[in-house]
Amino acid sequence: MSGGSFERFFRRSYDSRQRRPSGRLWNPAADVYRTRDGWLVKVDLAGVRPDDVEITLDGPLLRISGLRRDSFCGEGVSHYQLEITYSRFEKIIQFPCSIEHATVERDYRDGLLVLHLNENEECREELRTRAAGKR
């Protein structure tokens, strides 16, 4: 590597560390379980305040969105390494039936948002009809 190329490589590496991984939409990880009375959804939202989370139901879609803020750093703080994304987030989960009228119980602990969706009769009937049609 020539002297100029070598210097450009390190300048580019240094410059990339100065850029903060924010401003982009991130997609948190989620687990979905079927239960006797509906669904259990766990979403990894470490560092997100419960007040910064919005949950909407639309047909078969569950949409969880919000914002993770960096509340630890302020004016006059410089960074060395940044890997955590601080920005808006969105997670959309599609269910095999309409969950629009499901009741939602919400719990937030240790960075996990836990949702219990108690499905309505409409969803149960839709799943039964599909199961009967597959036989």
mmCIF file of C-alpha atoms in Angstrom:
data_model
loop_
_atom_site.group_PDB
_atom_site.id
_atom_site.type_symbol
_atom_site.label_atom_id
_atom_site.label_comp_id
_atom_site.label_asym_id
_atom_site.label_seq_id
_atom_site.Cartn_x
_atom_site.Cartn_y
_atom_site.Cartn_z
ATOM 1 C CA MET A 1 0.000 0.000 0.000
ATOM 2 C CA SER A 2 1.503 3.377 -0.956
ATOM 3 C CA GLY A 3 1.935 6.089 1.688
ATOM 4 C CA GLY A 4 -1.023 8.096 0.322
ATOM 5 C CA SER A 5 -3.320 5.045 0.209
ATOM 6 C CA PHE A 6 -2.335 4.064 3.717
ATOM 7 C CA GLU A 7 -3.141 7.527 5.073
ATOM 8 C CA ARG A 8 -6.497 7.632 3.216
ATOM 9 C CA PHE A 9 -7.437 4.233 4.689
ATOM 10 C CA PHE A 10 -6.865 5.421 8.258
ATOM 11 C CA ARG A 11 -8.532 8.770 7.628
ATOM 12 C CA ARG A 12 -11.600 6.934 6.288
ATOM 13 C CA SER A 13 -11.614 4.585 9.325
ATOM 14 C CA TYR A 14 -11.352 7.544 11.670
ATOM 15 C CA ASP A 15 -14.115 9.425 9.811
ATOM 16 C CA SER A 16 -16.480 6.445 10.011
ATOM 17 C CA ARG A 17 -16.056 6.361 13.808
ATOM 18 C CA GLN A 18 -17.139 9.990 13.955
ATOM 19 C CA ARG A 19 -20.468 9.239 12.317
ATOM 20 C CA ARG A 20 -23.224 8.252 14.697
ATOM 21 C CA PRO A 21 -25.370 5.206 13.697
ATOM 22 C CA SER A 22 -28.598 7.154 14.014
ATOM 23 C CA GLY A 23 -31.138 8.693 11.737
ATOM 24 C CA ARG A 24 -32.138 5.351 10.284
ATOM 25 C CA LEU A 25 -35.150 3.250 11.197
ATOM 26 C CA TRP A 26 -34.208 0.141 13.145
ATOM 27 C CA ASN A 27 -36.182 -3.063 13.448
ATOM 28 C CA PRO A 28 -36.137 -4.613 16.948
ATOM 29 C CA ALA A 29 -36.104 -8.393 17.424
ATOM 30 C CA ALA A 30 -39.373 -10.072 18.435
ATOM 31 C CA ASP A 31 -40.685 -13.504 19.476
ATOM 32 C CA VAL A 32 -44.318 -14.514 18.887
ATOM 33 C CA TYR A 33 -46.057 -17.396 20.662
ATOM 34 C CA ARG A 34 -49.530 -18.902 20.261
ATOM 35 C CA THR A 35 -51.341 -19.330 23.598
ATOM 36 C CA ARG A 36 -54.690 -20.825 24.620
ATOM 37 C CA ASP A 37 -56.411 -17.452 24.572
ATOM 38 C CA GLY A 38 -54.466 -15.647 21.857
ATOM 39 C CA TRP A 39 -50.899 -14.539 21.338
ATOM 40 C CA LEU A 40 -47.838 -13.556 23.346
ATOM 41 C CA VAL A 41 -45.386 -11.125 21.732
ATOM 42 C CA LYS A 42 -42.000 -10.172 23.217
ATOM 43 C CA VAL A 43 -40.039 -7.298 21.679
ATOM 44 C CA ASP A 44 -36.456 -6.388 22.587
ATOM 45 C CA LEU A 45 -36.565 -2.647 23.311
ATOM 46 C CA ALA A 46 -33.532 -2.084 25.519
ATOM 47 C CA GLY A 47 -33.095 1.584 26.316
ATOM 48 C CA VAL A 48 -36.575 2.623 25.145
ATOM 49 C CA ARG A 49 -38.858 4.410 27.587
ATOM 50 C CA PRO A 50 -42.355 2.870 27.782
ATOM 51 C CA ASP A 51 -43.881 6.289 27.010
ATOM 52 C CA ASP A 52 -41.993 6.316 23.688
ATOM 53 C CA VAL A 53 -43.742 3.170 22.377
ATOM 54 C CA GLU A 54 -46.885 3.175 20.224
ATOM 55 C CA ILE A 55 -48.905 0.023 19.500
ATOM 56 C CA THR A 56 -51.531 -0.206 16.759
ATOM 57 C CA LEU A 57 -53.656 -3.086 15.465
ATOM 58 C CA ASP A 58 -54.888 -3.065 11.874
ATOM 59 C CA GLY A 59 -56.491 -6.219 10.514
ATOM 60 C CA PRO A 60 -53.864 -8.983 10.833
ATOM 61 C CA LEU A 61 -51.037 -6.499 11.534
ATOM 62 C CA LEU A 62 -49.489 -5.509 14.849
ATOM 63 C CA ARG A 63 -47.365 -2.379 14.499
ATOM 64 C CA ILE A 64 -44.983 -1.391 17.302
ATOM 65 C CA SER A 65 -43.144 1.869 16.773
ATOM 66 C CA GLY A 66 -41.364 4.508 18.769
ATOM 67 C CA LEU A 67 -38.060 6.131 19.533
ATOM 68 C CA ARG A 68 -34.869 5.165 21.354
ATOM 69 C CA ARG A 69 -33.035 8.230 22.650
ATOM 70 C CA ASP A 70 -29.508 8.590 23.955
ATOM 71 C CA SER A 71 -30.175 10.242 27.297
ATOM 72 C CA PHE A 72 -26.700 9.591 28.733
ATOM 73 C CA CYS A 73 -24.701 11.899 26.496
ATOM 74 C CA GLY A 74 -25.132 15.614 26.116
ATOM 75 C CA GLU A 75 -23.220 18.740 25.155
ATOM 76 C CA GLY A 76 -19.467 18.528 25.248
ATOM 77 C CA VAL A 77 -19.281 14.735 25.120
ATOM 78 C CA SER A 78 -17.324 13.129 22.319
ATOM 79 C CA HIS A 79 -17.501 9.475 21.388
ATOM 80 C CA TYR A 80 -14.980 6.845 20.537
ATOM 81 C CA GLN A 81 -17.211 3.957 19.397
ATOM 82 C CA LEU A 82 -20.964 3.866 18.711
ATOM 83 C CA GLU A 83 -22.827 0.694 17.773
ATOM 84 C CA ILE A 84 -26.262 1.238 19.326
ATOM 85 C CA THR A 85 -28.823 2.875 17.050
ATOM 86 C CA TYR A 86 -30.688 5.811 18.570
ATOM 87 C CA SER A 87 -33.564 6.695 16.287
ATOM 88 C CA ARG A 88 -37.115 5.786 15.394
ATOM 89 C CA PHE A 89 -37.957 2.092 15.240
ATOM 90 C CA GLU A 90 -40.744 0.002 13.806
ATOM 91 C CA LYS A 91 -41.692 -3.657 14.042
ATOM 92 C CA ILE A 92 -44.614 -5.029 12.042
ATOM 93 C CA ILE A 93 -45.859 -8.540 12.738
ATOM 94 C CA GLN A 94 -48.462 -10.199 10.529
ATOM 95 C CA PHE A 95 -50.777 -12.732 12.166
ATOM 96 C CA PRO A 96 -52.720 -15.480 10.353
ATOM 97 C CA CYS A 97 -56.036 -13.808 11.266
ATOM 98 C CA SER A 98 -57.410 -10.389 12.101
ATOM 99 C CA ILE A 99 -56.315 -9.177 15.529
ATOM 100 C CA GLU A 100 -57.860 -5.744 15.119
ATOM 101 C CA HIS A 101 -60.386 -6.245 17.933
ATOM 102 C CA ALA A 102 -58.112 -8.165 20.287
ATOM 103 C CA THR A 103 -57.608 -6.812 23.780
ATOM 104 C CA VAL A 104 -53.987 -5.976 24.483
ATOM 105 C CA GLU A 105 -52.330 -6.308 27.869
ATOM 106 C CA ARG A 106 -48.936 -4.644 27.972
ATOM 107 C CA ASP A 107 -46.005 -5.206 30.327
ATOM 108 C CA TYR A 108 -42.554 -3.662 30.110
ATOM 109 C CA ARG A 109 -39.667 -4.986 32.149
ATOM 110 C CA ASP A 110 -35.917 -5.260 31.812
ATOM 111 C CA GLY A 111 -35.968 -3.862 28.271
ATOM 112 C CA LEU A 112 -38.602 -6.314 27.005
ATOM 113 C CA LEU A 113 -42.038 -5.216 25.883
ATOM 114 C CA VAL A 114 -44.410 -8.129 26.525
ATOM 115 C CA LEU A 115 -47.840 -8.036 24.880
ATOM 116 C CA HIS A 116 -50.692 -10.450 25.566
ATOM 117 C CA LEU A 117 -53.215 -10.284 22.734
ATOM 118 C CA ASN A 118 -56.455 -11.947 23.762
ATOM 119 C CA GLU A 119 -57.967 -12.816 20.437
ATOM 120 C CA ASN A 120 -61.638 -12.397 19.691
ATOM 121 C CA GLU A 121 -64.033 -15.041 18.422
ATOM 122 C CA GLU A 122 -63.634 -13.735 14.872
ATOM 123 C CA CYS A 123 -59.943 -14.722 14.861
ATOM 124 C CA ARG A 124 -60.607 -18.147 16.414
ATOM 125 C CA GLU A 125 -63.285 -18.866 13.815
ATOM 126 C CA GLU A 126 -60.998 -17.781 10.974
ATOM 127 C CA LEU A 127 -58.244 -20.126 12.201
ATOM 128 C CA ARG A 128 -60.719 -23.027 12.645
ATOM 129 C CA THR A 129 -62.044 -22.511 9.108
ATOM 130 C CA ARG A 130 -58.526 -22.533 7.668
ATOM 131 C CA ALA A 131 -57.581 -25.659 9.638
ATOM 132 C CA ALA A 132 -60.743 -27.471 8.449
ATOM 133 C CA GLY A 133 -60.008 -26.474 4.842
ATOM 134 C CA LYS A 134 -56.535 -28.016 4.966
ATOM 135 C CA ARG A 135 -57.819 -31.459 5.878
#
